Coordinates of C-alpha atoms and ligand atoms in Angstrom, one line a residue:
M1 CA -0.5 -0.1 -0.1
K2 CA 2.7 2.2 -0.7
R3 CA 1.8 4.8 -2.3
T4 CA -1.9 4.7 -1.3
L5 CA -1.9 8.7 1.2
L6 CA 0.7 9.3 -1.6
T7 CA 0.2 9.1 -4.5
S8 CA -1.3 8.1 -6.8
A9 CA -2.6 5.8 -4.7
A10 CA -3.5 2.2 -4.9
V11 CA -0.6 0.2 -4.0
L12 CA -3.2 1.1 -0.9
A13 CA -4.5 -1.2 -1.0
S14 CA -4.6 -2.1 2.5
G15 CA -4.0 1.1 4.0
V16 CA -1.5 2.6 4.5
L17 CA 0.9 4.7 3.9
M18 CA 0.6 7.8 5.4
S19 CA 0.8 6.4 9.0
G20 CA 1.6 7.9 11.1
C21 CA 3.8 8.8 14.2
S22 CA 3.5 11.6 16.1
W23 CA 6.0 13.4 17.4
L24 CA 3.6 16.2 18.3
G25 CA 1.6 13.6 20.5
L26 CA 5.5 12.8 22.2
G27 CA 6.0 15.9 23.7
M28 CA 8.5 17.4 20.1
D29 CA 7.0 21.2 18.9
P30 CA 4.6 21.8 16.1
A31 CA 7.4 24.0 14.4
A32 CA 9.9 21.5 14.3
T33 CA 7.4 20.2 10.9
S34 CA 8.5 23.6 8.9
T35 CA 11.4 22.8 8.7
A36 CA 10.7 19.1 7.1
P37 CA 13.5 19.3 4.1
T38 CA 11.6 20.1 1.1
A39 CA 12.0 17.8 -2.0
S40 CA 14.6 18.4 -3.6
A41 CA 15.8 20.1 -7.5
D42 CA 14.2 22.4 -9.9
A43 CA 11.3 23.9 -8.5
S44 CA 11.5 26.8 -9.9
T45 CA 12.4 25.5 -13.0
Q46 CA 9.6 27.5 -15.5
W47 CA 8.6 24.9 -18.3
P48 CA 7.2 26.7 -21.0
I49 CA 3.4 26.5 -21.6
T50 CA 3.4 24.6 -24.5
A51 CA 2.7 20.9 -25.6
Q52 CA 6.2 20.0 -25.5
G53 CA 6.8 21.7 -22.5
A54 CA 3.9 19.9 -20.9
A55 CA 5.8 16.9 -21.8
D56 CA 8.4 17.9 -20.3
F57 CA 7.2 18.7 -17.8
V58 CA 5.6 15.8 -16.8
A59 CA 8.5 13.4 -17.2
S60 CA 10.5 15.4 -14.9
A61 CA 7.6 15.3 -12.3
E62 CA 8.1 11.6 -13.1
T63 CA 11.2 11.6 -12.4
R64 CA 11.1 13.1 -9.1
L65 CA 8.1 11.3 -7.5
A66 CA 9.6 8.4 -8.7
E67 CA 12.9 8.8 -7.1
L68 CA 11.3 10.5 -3.5
S69 CA 8.8 7.9 -3.2
E70 CA 11.0 5.2 -3.0
F71 CA 12.4 7.3 0.0
V72 CA 9.3 7.8 1.0
A73 CA 8.1 4.0 1.2
R74 CA 10.7 2.1 3.2
T75 CA 10.1 5.2 5.7
Q76 CA 6.5 4.2 6.1
W77 CA 7.7 1.0 5.9
T78 CA 9.7 0.9 8.8
R79 CA 7.5 3.3 10.8
A80 CA 4.5 0.9 9.9
T81 CA 6.7 -2.2 11.3
Y82 CA 8.1 -1.1 14.8
I83 CA 5.9 2.5 15.8
T84 CA 8.1 4.6 17.9
Y85 CA 8.5 7.3 19.0
D86 CA 11.3 8.1 16.1
T87 CA 10.0 5.9 13.3
M88 CA 7.6 8.7 13.9
W89 CA 9.2 11.0 13.3
L90 CA 11.4 10.3 10.2
E91 CA 7.5 8.8 8.2
S92 CA 6.1 12.4 8.9
R93 CA 9.0 14.0 7.8
A94 CA 9.5 12.6 4.6
N95 CA 4.8 12.2 4.4
A96 CA 5.5 15.9 4.9
Q97 CA 8.4 16.4 2.4
Y98 CA 6.2 14.1 -0.4
T99 CA 2.6 16.0 0.2
E100 CA 4.9 18.9 -0.1
L101 CA 5.9 17.6 -4.3
Q102 CA 2.9 17.4 -4.8
V103 CA 1.1 19.7 -4.5
E104 CA 3.8 21.9 -5.6
L105 CA 3.7 18.9 -9.0
A106 CA 0.4 19.9 -8.7
N107 CA -0.5 23.2 -9.2
E108 CA 2.4 23.6 -12.2
A109 CA 0.2 21.3 -14.1
A110 CA -3.3 22.9 -13.7
K111 CA -0.4 25.8 -16.0
F112 CA -1.3 23.3 -19.0
K113 CA -5.2 22.5 -18.4
D114 CA -6.2 25.4 -21.9
V115 CA -2.4 24.4 -23.6
A116 CA -3.0 22.9 -26.8
G117 CA -2.5 20.1 -29.0
L118 CA -2.0 17.8 -25.7
A119 CA -0.4 14.4 -26.4
P120 CA -3.6 11.6 -24.9
D121 CA -1.4 10.6 -22.0
V122 CA 0.8 14.3 -20.5
S123 CA -2.6 15.4 -21.1
R124 CA -4.2 12.0 -18.6
K125 CA -0.8 12.5 -16.9
L126 CA -1.6 16.2 -15.8
D127 CA -5.0 15.0 -14.7
L128 CA -3.4 12.5 -12.0
L129 CA -0.8 14.7 -10.7
R130 CA -3.7 16.7 -8.9
L131 CA -5.7 13.2 -8.6
G132 CA -3.6 11.6 -6.8
I133 CA -2.9 13.2 -3.6
V134 CA -5.3 11.9 -1.7
L135 CA -5.0 14.5 1.5
P136 CA -3.0 17.5 -0.2
A137 CA -1.4 20.1 2.1
P138 CA -2.5 23.8 1.6
N139 CA 0.3 25.4 0.2
R140 CA 2.2 27.2 2.7
P141 CA 4.8 26.9 4.6
G142 CA 3.9 24.2 7.1
A143 CA 1.2 22.5 6.1
A144 CA 2.8 19.5 4.6
G145 CA 4.6 18.9 8.2
R146 CA 0.8 19.9 10.4
L147 CA -0.6 17.4 8.5
S148 CA 1.7 14.8 8.3
D149 CA 2.2 14.8 12.5
I150 CA -1.5 14.2 12.6
T151 CA -2.0 11.8 10.4
T152 CA 0.5 9.4 11.1
R153 CA -0.3 10.1 15.5
L154 CA -3.7 9.6 14.2
D155 CA -3.0 6.4 12.6
S156 CA -0.5 4.5 15.1
T157 CA -3.4 5.2 18.0
Y158 CA -5.0 3.1 16.2
A159 CA -2.1 0.6 15.7
T160 CA -1.1 0.7 19.2
G161 CA -5.2 1.0 20.6
K162 CA -5.7 -1.4 23.6
F163 CA -8.3 -2.3 26.2
Q164 CA -8.9 -4.2 29.5
H165 CA -11.2 -6.6 28.6
Q166 CA -12.2 -9.3 31.3
G167 CA -9.0 -8.1 33.8
K168 CA -6.4 -7.8 30.4
Q169 CA -5.6 -6.0 28.0
I170 CA -6.0 -7.2 24.1
T171 CA -4.8 -6.1 21.6
L172 CA -7.4 -4.9 18.1
D173 CA -6.2 -8.2 16.6
E174 CA -7.2 -10.2 19.9
A175 CA -10.4 -9.0 20.4
T176 CA -11.9 -10.0 16.8
V177 CA -10.4 -13.7 17.5
L178 CA -12.8 -13.2 21.0
M179 CA -16.1 -11.8 18.9
A180 CA -16.1 -14.3 15.9
A181 CA -16.7 -16.5 17.8
S182 CA -18.4 -15.8 21.4
R183 CA -22.2 -16.0 21.1
D184 CA -22.4 -14.2 24.5
P185 CA -24.2 -10.9 23.6
A186 CA -22.8 -9.1 27.6
E187 CA -19.3 -10.0 26.0
T188 CA -19.9 -8.8 22.2
K189 CA -21.5 -5.7 24.1
A190 CA -18.3 -5.2 25.8
L191 CA -16.1 -5.9 22.9
Y192 CA -17.5 -3.6 21.0
E193 CA -17.8 -0.6 23.6
G194 CA -13.5 -2.0 25.0
W195 CA -12.6 -0.9 21.3
R196 CA -14.3 1.9 20.8
T197 CA -12.7 3.8 23.9
V198 CA -8.9 4.4 21.6
S199 CA -11.0 6.5 19.8
P200 CA -12.8 9.1 21.4
Q201 CA -8.5 11.2 22.0
M202 CA -8.2 11.0 18.2
K203 CA -10.9 13.3 17.6
D204 CA -10.2 16.5 17.7
D205 CA -7.5 15.4 15.2
Y206 CA -9.6 14.1 13.0
A207 CA -11.5 17.5 13.3
N208 CA -8.2 19.3 12.1
M209 CA -7.2 17.2 10.1
V210 CA -9.7 17.9 7.7
A211 CA -9.9 21.1 8.0
I212 CA -6.4 21.6 6.7
A213 CA -6.5 19.0 3.8
N214 CA -9.8 21.0 2.8
E215 CA -7.9 24.2 2.3
G216 CA -5.8 21.6 0.2
A217 CA -8.0 20.3 -1.5
R218 CA -9.1 23.9 -1.7
D219 CA -6.7 24.8 -3.4
L220 CA -6.4 22.9 -6.1
G221 CA -9.5 23.8 -7.1
Y222 CA -12.3 21.2 -5.5
A223 CA -15.5 22.1 -3.1
D224 CA -13.8 19.6 -0.4
V225 CA -11.9 17.0 -0.3
G226 CA -15.3 14.5 -0.9
A227 CA -15.4 16.6 -3.7
L228 CA -11.2 15.8 -4.9
W229 CA -11.4 12.2 -4.1
R230 CA -15.2 11.6 -6.1
S231 CA -13.5 12.9 -9.2
G232 CA -11.1 9.7 -9.4
Y233 CA -13.1 7.5 -11.8
D234 CA -12.9 8.8 -15.0
M235 CA -15.9 11.1 -14.5
E236 CA -17.6 13.6 -13.3
A237 CA -16.9 13.4 -9.2
D238 CA -21.7 14.3 -9.7
A239 CA -22.4 11.5 -12.2
F240 CA -19.6 8.9 -9.7
A241 CA -21.5 9.6 -7.1
A242 CA -25.1 9.0 -8.8
E243 CA -22.6 6.4 -9.5
T244 CA -22.3 4.9 -6.4
D245 CA -26.1 5.3 -5.8
R246 CA -27.6 3.3 -9.0
L247 CA -25.9 0.1 -8.0
W248 CA -26.5 0.3 -4.0
N249 CA -30.4 1.0 -5.6
Q250 CA -30.2 -2.5 -7.7
V251 CA -28.1 -4.7 -4.9
K252 CA -30.7 -3.3 -1.5
P253 CA -33.0 -5.2 -2.0
F254 CA -31.5 -8.6 -1.7
Y255 CA -29.7 -6.9 1.3
E256 CA -32.7 -6.4 2.7
N257 CA -33.6 -9.8 2.3
L258 CA -30.3 -11.1 3.6
H259 CA -31.4 -8.7 6.9
C260 CA -34.9 -9.7 7.1
Y261 CA -33.7 -13.7 8.0
V262 CA -30.3 -12.9 9.3
R263 CA -32.4 -10.5 12.4
S264 CA -34.8 -13.6 11.9
R265 CA -32.6 -16.5 13.1
L266 CA -30.6 -14.0 16.0
N267 CA -33.9 -13.1 17.1
E268 CA -34.3 -17.2 17.4
K269 CA -31.3 -17.5 19.0
Y270 CA -30.8 -13.7 21.1
G271 CA -35.0 -13.6 22.5
D272 CA -36.3 -10.8 22.3
A273 CA -35.2 -8.5 24.7
V274 CA -31.6 -8.8 22.4
Q275 CA -32.4 -9.3 18.9
P276 CA -36.2 -7.5 18.7
E277 CA -38.2 -9.3 15.6
T278 CA -38.3 -5.9 14.0
G279 CA -36.1 -2.9 13.9
P280 CA -32.3 -2.7 13.6
I281 CA -29.6 -5.5 13.9
R282 CA -28.0 -5.3 16.7
A283 CA -24.7 -4.3 15.6
D284 CA -22.3 -6.3 17.9
L285 CA -24.4 -9.9 17.3
L286 CA -22.1 -10.6 13.8
G287 CA -19.4 -11.2 14.4
N288 CA -17.3 -8.2 13.4
M289 CA -16.0 -5.8 15.0
W290 CA -17.4 -2.8 12.6
S291 CA -20.7 -6.0 11.3
Q292 CA -18.8 -5.2 7.9
Q293 CA -18.8 -8.9 7.1
W294 CA -21.0 -11.8 8.8
G295 CA -19.8 -14.8 7.8
N296 CA -18.5 -15.4 11.3
I297 CA -21.6 -15.8 12.2
Y298 CA -22.4 -18.9 9.8
D299 CA -23.3 -21.9 12.8
V300 CA -26.1 -19.3 13.9
V301 CA -27.8 -18.4 10.5
A302 CA -27.4 -21.4 9.1
P303 CA -30.4 -23.5 7.0
K304 CA -32.4 -25.8 9.6
T305 CA -32.2 -28.7 6.9
G306 CA -29.3 -29.1 4.8
G307 CA -26.4 -27.5 7.2
E308 CA -24.3 -30.3 7.3
A309 CA -23.2 -28.9 4.2
G310 CA -21.8 -26.2 5.1
Y311 CA -17.6 -26.2 6.0
D312 CA -15.7 -23.7 8.0
M313 CA -13.4 -22.9 6.8
T314 CA -11.1 -22.4 10.3
A315 CA -11.6 -25.8 11.2
L316 CA -10.3 -26.7 8.5
L317 CA -6.8 -25.0 8.4
V318 CA -6.3 -26.0 11.4
A319 CA -7.4 -29.6 10.8
K320 CA -4.6 -29.7 8.1
G321 CA -2.0 -28.1 10.4
Y322 CA -1.6 -24.9 7.9
D323 CA 0.3 -21.5 9.1
A324 CA 0.5 -17.8 8.6
E325 CA 3.4 -18.7 6.4
K326 CA 1.0 -21.8 4.5
M327 CA -1.1 -20.2 4.3
V328 CA 0.5 -17.7 2.1
R329 CA 2.3 -19.7 -0.1
T330 CA -0.9 -21.4 -0.5
G331 CA -2.9 -17.6 -1.9
D332 CA 0.8 -17.4 -4.0
G333 CA -0.3 -20.8 -5.8
F334 CA -3.9 -19.8 -6.8
Y335 CA -1.9 -16.9 -8.6
T336 CA 1.5 -18.8 -10.1
S337 CA -1.9 -21.5 -11.2
L338 CA -3.5 -18.5 -13.5
G339 CA 0.6 -18.8 -15.0
L340 CA 1.8 -15.8 -12.7
A341 CA 5.1 -14.9 -11.4
P342 CA 5.5 -16.3 -8.1
M343 CA 6.2 -13.1 -5.9
P344 CA 9.9 -13.4 -5.7
D345 CA 12.2 -14.3 -3.1
T346 CA 12.4 -11.3 -1.3
F347 CA 8.8 -11.0 -0.9
W348 CA 9.7 -14.3 1.7
E349 CA 12.4 -11.9 3.1
R350 CA 11.5 -8.4 3.8
S351 CA 7.2 -9.2 4.9
Q352 CA 5.7 -9.3 7.8
I353 CA 3.5 -12.5 8.1
T354 CA 2.6 -12.5 12.1
R355 CA 2.5 -10.3 14.0
P356 CA 6.8 -9.6 16.0
E357 CA 7.8 -9.9 19.1
G358 CA 8.2 -7.1 21.6
R359 CA 7.3 -4.1 19.5
E360 CA 4.3 -2.5 18.1
V361 CA 3.4 -2.5 14.8
V362 CA 0.9 -1.5 12.7
C363 CA -1.5 -4.8 11.8
H364 CA -3.9 -3.3 9.7
A365 CA -3.2 -6.1 6.8
S366 CA -1.8 -4.3 3.5
A367 CA 0.2 -4.4 0.2
W368 CA 2.8 -2.8 -0.3
D369 CA 5.2 -1.9 -3.4
L370 CA 8.3 -0.4 -1.9
D371 CA 10.7 0.6 -5.4
N372 CA 7.6 0.8 -7.9
L373 CA 9.3 -2.6 -9.4
E374 CA 10.7 -5.8 -7.8
D375 CA 10.5 -4.9 -3.9
V376 CA 6.8 -6.1 -3.1
R377 CA 5.8 -7.4 0.8
I378 CA 2.5 -8.1 3.5
K379 CA 2.5 -6.5 5.5
M380 CA -0.6 -8.5 8.2
C381 CA -0.4 -9.8 11.2
T382 CA -2.5 -13.7 9.5
Q383 CA -4.1 -15.9 12.0
V384 CA -5.2 -19.2 11.0
N385 CA -8.8 -18.4 10.3
G386 CA -11.1 -18.3 7.9
D387 CA -11.1 -14.1 7.7
D388 CA -7.7 -14.0 7.0
F389 CA -6.9 -16.9 4.0
Y390 CA -9.9 -14.9 2.4
T391 CA -7.3 -11.3 3.0
V392 CA -4.2 -13.4 2.1
H393 CA -5.9 -13.9 -1.5
H394 CA -7.0 -9.8 -0.7
E395 CA -3.3 -9.0 -0.8
L396 CA -1.5 -10.7 -3.0
G397 CA -3.6 -9.4 -5.3
H398 CA -2.7 -5.8 -4.8
N399 CA 1.4 -7.2 -5.3
V400 CA 0.3 -8.9 -8.6
Y401 CA -1.1 -6.2 -9.2
Q402 CA 1.4 -3.9 -9.2
R403 CA 3.9 -6.5 -10.5
A404 CA 1.8 -6.4 -13.1
Y405 CA 2.6 -2.8 -14.4
K406 CA 5.3 -2.0 -13.0
D407 CA 6.6 -1.0 -16.5
Q408 CA 4.5 2.1 -17.8
P409 CA 6.0 5.1 -16.6
F410 CA 5.0 6.3 -12.7
L411 CA 1.6 7.9 -12.9
F412 CA 0.4 5.4 -14.4
K413 CA 1.9 2.8 -12.3
N414 CA -0.8 2.2 -9.8
G415 CA -4.9 0.7 -10.0
A416 CA -7.3 1.9 -13.5
N417 CA -9.0 2.7 -10.2
D418 CA -8.8 2.2 -6.5
G419 CA -11.4 -0.1 -6.9
F420 CA -9.3 -2.5 -9.3
H421 CA -6.9 -2.6 -7.1
E422 CA -9.5 -4.0 -4.0
A423 CA -11.6 -5.9 -7.1
I424 CA -7.7 -8.8 -8.1
G425 CA -7.8 -10.3 -4.7
D426 CA -11.1 -10.8 -4.2
F427 CA -11.9 -12.1 -7.7
V428 CA -9.3 -15.0 -7.2
G429 CA -10.6 -15.4 -4.1
L430 CA -13.9 -16.0 -5.1
S431 CA -12.1 -19.0 -6.8
A432 CA -10.2 -20.3 -4.2
L433 CA -13.2 -20.6 -1.7
T434 CA -14.6 -22.7 -4.3
P435 CA -15.5 -26.3 -2.7
T436 CA -13.8 -28.1 -5.6
Y437 CA -10.5 -25.6 -5.6
L438 CA -10.6 -26.2 -1.9
N439 CA -10.8 -29.6 -3.0
Q440 CA -7.4 -30.0 -5.1
I441 CA -5.3 -28.6 -2.4
G442 CA -6.4 -31.1 0.4
L443 CA -8.6 -28.7 2.2
L444 CA -11.7 -30.6 1.9
D445 CA -12.3 -34.3 1.9
R446 CA -15.4 -33.7 -0.7
V447 CA -16.9 -31.4 -2.4
P448 CA -20.2 -30.9 -0.8
G449 CA -23.4 -32.2 -3.6
P450 CA -26.7 -29.6 -5.0
E451 CA -27.3 -29.9 -1.5
G452 CA -24.0 -27.7 -0.5
D453 CA -25.6 -25.2 -2.8
I454 CA -27.7 -22.8 -0.9
P455 CA -25.2 -23.1 2.8
F456 CA -22.3 -21.7 -0.2
L457 CA -24.2 -19.2 -1.2
L458 CA -25.5 -18.4 2.3
Q459 CA -22.5 -18.1 3.9
M460 CA -20.8 -16.2 0.8
A461 CA -23.4 -14.5 0.7
L462 CA -23.2 -13.5 4.6
D463 CA -19.4 -11.6 3.6
K464 CA -20.0 -10.2 1.0
I465 CA -23.8 -8.7 0.9
A466 CA -23.4 -7.6 4.0
F467 CA -20.1 -5.8 3.3
L468 CA -21.7 -3.6 0.6
P469 CA -24.2 -1.0 2.9
F470 CA -20.6 -0.5 5.1
G471 CA -19.0 -0.1 2.0
L472 CA -21.2 2.7 1.5
M473 CA -21.3 3.9 4.5
V474 CA -18.3 5.1 5.7
D475 CA -17.7 7.6 2.6
R476 CA -20.8 8.6 2.5
W477 CA -20.0 9.8 6.5
R478 CA -16.9 11.6 5.3
W479 CA -18.1 13.2 2.2
D480 CA -20.0 15.5 5.0
V481 CA -17.6 15.5 7.1
F482 CA -15.5 17.1 4.5
S483 CA -18.4 18.7 3.0
G484 CA -18.9 20.4 6.1
E485 CA -22.6 19.5 6.6
T486 CA -21.7 17.0 9.4
S487 CA -19.1 19.7 12.2
P488 CA -17.1 17.5 14.7
A489 CA -19.5 18.0 17.4
E490 CA -22.3 15.8 15.1
Y491 CA -20.1 13.1 13.8
N492 CA -21.0 10.5 16.5
D493 CA -23.8 10.6 16.2
A494 CA -24.0 12.0 12.2
W495 CA -21.8 7.8 12.4
T496 CA -24.5 6.2 14.3
A497 CA -27.3 7.2 11.5
N498 CA -25.3 6.1 8.1
M499 CA -24.8 2.8 10.6
L500 CA -28.8 2.5 10.6
K501 CA -30.2 3.9 7.6
Y502 CA -27.4 1.7 4.8
Q503 CA -27.0 -1.1 7.1
G504 CA -29.9 -1.6 8.9
L505 CA -28.0 -1.3 12.4
T506 CA -27.7 -0.3 16.0
P507 CA -25.2 0.0 18.5
P508 CA -24.9 -2.4 21.5
G509 CA -26.3 0.3 24.2
P510 CA -25.7 4.3 24.3
R511 CA -23.2 5.7 22.9
P512 CA -21.3 7.7 25.0
A513 CA -20.6 12.0 24.9
N514 CA -16.9 11.6 23.8
A515 CA -17.5 9.0 21.6
F516 CA -15.6 9.3 17.6
D517 CA -16.6 5.7 16.4
P518 CA -15.5 6.4 12.9
G519 CA -12.2 6.6 14.4
A520 CA -12.2 2.6 15.1
K521 CA -12.0 1.7 11.4
Y522 CA -9.3 1.2 10.9
H523 CA -9.2 3.6 7.5
I524 CA -10.6 6.6 9.3
P525 CA -7.8 7.3 10.5
G526 CA -5.5 5.3 8.2
N527 CA -7.5 8.1 6.3
T528 CA -8.1 5.1 3.0
P529 CA -10.9 6.3 1.1
Y530 CA -13.2 3.5 1.4
T531 CA -15.7 3.9 -1.9
R532 CA -13.2 1.7 -3.6
Y533 CA -13.9 -2.0 -1.4
F534 CA -18.2 -1.6 -2.5
L535 CA -17.5 -0.7 -6.3
A536 CA -14.3 -3.8 -5.6
H537 CA -18.0 -6.4 -4.0
I538 CA -19.3 -5.4 -7.3
Y539 CA -16.4 -5.0 -9.8
Q540 CA -14.8 -8.6 -8.5
F541 CA -18.3 -10.7 -9.9
Q542 CA -17.9 -8.9 -13.1
F543 CA -14.0 -10.2 -12.9
H544 CA -15.8 -13.8 -12.0
R545 CA -18.6 -14.0 -13.8
A546 CA -16.7 -12.8 -17.8
A547 CA -13.8 -15.8 -16.5
C548 CA -16.2 -17.9 -15.9
K549 CA -17.6 -17.4 -19.1
Q550 CA -13.2 -17.2 -21.1
A551 CA -13.9 -20.4 -18.9
G552 CA -16.1 -22.2 -20.8
W553 CA -18.1 -22.3 -17.8
T554 CA -21.7 -23.4 -18.1
G555 CA -22.3 -24.2 -14.4
P556 CA -23.9 -22.0 -11.7
L557 CA -21.4 -19.0 -10.7
H558 CA -20.2 -20.0 -7.8
R559 CA -19.6 -23.8 -8.3
C560 CA -17.1 -21.8 -10.5
S561 CA -13.9 -22.3 -10.4
I562 CA -10.4 -20.5 -12.8
Y563 CA -7.6 -22.5 -10.8
G564 CA -4.8 -23.4 -13.3
D565 CA -6.3 -21.7 -15.9
K566 CA -3.6 -20.2 -18.0
E567 CA -5.6 -18.3 -20.5
V568 CA -7.9 -16.5 -17.8
G569 CA -4.9 -15.6 -16.2
A570 CA -3.1 -14.1 -19.3
R571 CA -6.2 -12.3 -20.9
F572 CA -6.5 -11.2 -16.8
N573 CA -2.8 -10.2 -17.1
A574 CA -3.2 -8.2 -19.8
M575 CA -5.6 -5.4 -18.3
M576 CA -3.7 -5.5 -15.0
E577 CA -0.8 -4.2 -17.3
M578 CA -2.2 -0.9 -18.4
G579 CA -2.9 0.1 -14.7
Q580 CA -3.9 3.6 -14.7
S581 CA -3.2 4.2 -18.3
R582 CA -6.8 3.9 -20.1
P583 CA -10.1 5.4 -18.3
W584 CA -10.8 2.2 -15.7
Q585 CA -14.1 1.5 -18.4
E586 CA -11.9 0.7 -20.5
A587 CA -9.6 -2.4 -19.0
M588 CA -13.2 -3.4 -17.5
H589 CA -14.0 -3.6 -21.7
A590 CA -10.4 -4.8 -21.8
F591 CA -11.1 -8.0 -19.9
T592 CA -15.3 -8.4 -19.5
G593 CA -16.0 -7.5 -22.7
E594 CA -18.0 -5.0 -20.3
R595 CA -17.7 -0.9 -20.8
G596 CA -18.9 0.1 -17.0
N597 CA -20.2 -1.4 -13.2
D598 CA -22.8 -3.8 -13.1
A599 CA -24.3 -4.9 -10.5
S600 CA -26.7 -7.8 -12.6
A601 CA -23.0 -9.5 -12.0
V602 CA -24.0 -9.6 -8.3
A603 CA -27.2 -11.1 -8.5
D604 CA -26.7 -14.5 -11.6
Y605 CA -23.9 -15.2 -8.7
F606 CA -26.3 -15.3 -5.9
A607 CA -30.0 -15.7 -7.6
P608 CA -30.1 -18.8 -6.1
L609 CA -29.7 -17.6 -2.3
N610 CA -32.1 -14.4 -2.7
V611 CA -35.3 -17.6 -4.0
W612 CA -34.1 -18.7 -1.1
L613 CA -34.2 -15.9 0.8
T614 CA -37.2 -14.3 0.1
E615 CA -39.4 -18.1 1.0
Q616 CA -37.6 -17.8 4.0
N617 CA -38.8 -14.8 5.0
R618 CA -42.5 -15.2 4.1
G619 CA -44.8 -13.8 6.2
K620 CA -42.1 -11.5 8.3
S621 CA -41.9 -7.7 8.1
C622 CA -38.7 -6.5 6.7
G623 CA -36.7 -3.7 6.1
W624 CA -36.2 -1.9 9.7
Ligands
X8Z701 O1 -8.9 -3.2 4.7 C1 -9.0 -4.0 3.4 C2 -7.3 -5.0 3.2 C3 -6.3 -4.4 3.4 S1 -6.8 -3.2 2.1 C4 -7.7 -5.2 4.2 N1 -10.0 -5.0 3.6 C5 -11.6 -3.9 4.7 C6 -11.6 -3.6 5.2 O2 -10.9 -4.5 5.9 O3 -12.2 -3.0 5.6 C7 -10.7 -6.1 2.8 C8 -11.9 -5.4 2.6 C9 -12.7 -3.9 3.3
ZN702 ZN1 -6.4 -3.8 -0.1

């Protein structure tokens, strides 16, 4: 993920680039940040405002960004895998330097806006120079430093957050495991509320950060940071927002069906006092700290007949003696089966696959490209369970994409859009989670017959369909925060209102006056835009449907696996090699023959389950 915050984008897929640290919190003079070294070289060069001048300027910009980005990425990696006062100090300074360079180049790029006869690639790169800044700093001394102080501190506060649970101090990874398995509503409530005690201290920083970055966005000609983020999709920002509404409306009836069924089963299990039959679902009962994927409570909601046709990924991994590295090697094996190159030796030497002892790290999974060429890595605190089996494939997808576009010019070394970057590994995961594939690699002893279809689809829907409204609501909250529609005093209420509006969920109890629940979700303090995941949850089904068609598959989509299909792999790689060189619609077309976002692939994949859910819900009053 390295470049996520920083440069254009992409990479980060996972997360974090800018993370941070905080020297301010550690008592250093804030003014010190303004003395961060400036970003080298030829800031004062005057490029003639001509097509050739633009081409020369862009070439120089790419060289400068590429050089500095490697330094910044290595600094970020060091901080993310070893959080100390000093690594935070270094990272914050490096990030400030990079942001200053980005802002300088974006302002310079704007001067070529009306030049006639620009080469198409040059014109695209001029746009990307502005659009690639996730959090722009205002163009005045000290602003980039102050902004990076805050972002580093926010990210590190999240990463090192702990809380008391049953007399013991626990981390988020420990809480995640407990949340997945606990069926005691008193305990899940304690975990839900306990983790959210780490974030109230972030609120003032967050509000200050919003003010600074908005000023930076306005300097670049955008109404606010949200408008900048919405502009990165090869269409007008407003049209993009409308497009996400359209997609959500396409899939919403299915989500409501799932919500209705799950609520009813939770009511049966826990009773009216814990989960009423109507209204929102209690957010802590869904097996996930943010209720974003619900697959961990499959056992609670499994079909009453035929439920034994389902299987528990975690149990399979444990039974077959998998450890974290074996999970990653298995993921790599899927990609190589498609004819893609295996991860290089340096990946295995330099990745952080499990949580190291004795030091603080950022555990939220991410994939990095340190040198814009071959030095790709993942950073995870992998645990042997079904969630991380998925995450391993997800992260490797980022690395595979990074390597595929490594020969593009610097500004095109990115996903076709950020949703594409998130969708690569998820697309592969749709095959890698099929019983057929799990059986082929010896994890699952017997492939269930048709009686296994509904259990399997329900398991998938609990993760993929439940995710959709969450994937939308995070940035809906941020868009309103950046636009000023939501003031700092309203931050938490607006978050809770979005949970209700989009997900139909409610916290397990009243939230305290100082709550800042958004800060307890990684991507808020980590400043990773989130609409990308919503898009990825549509794109991955478009990719899967197209890939299965290319493979000649005529059965139900959820049983299709492209494992071992080198032809599909070659076509997929051809799309990935394009990087961000062309509008994403062309990349989509290159692989799928489709030009836009299309949620019909989601409907196709889950069609049998939607029929089944409708049947189960007959006579119930759905909605909340
Ligand atoms: O953050 C991630 C990845 C890294 S890009 C682990 N994901 C989102 C999340 O965890 O909230 C993957 C799915 C959604
Ligand atoms: Zn990702």
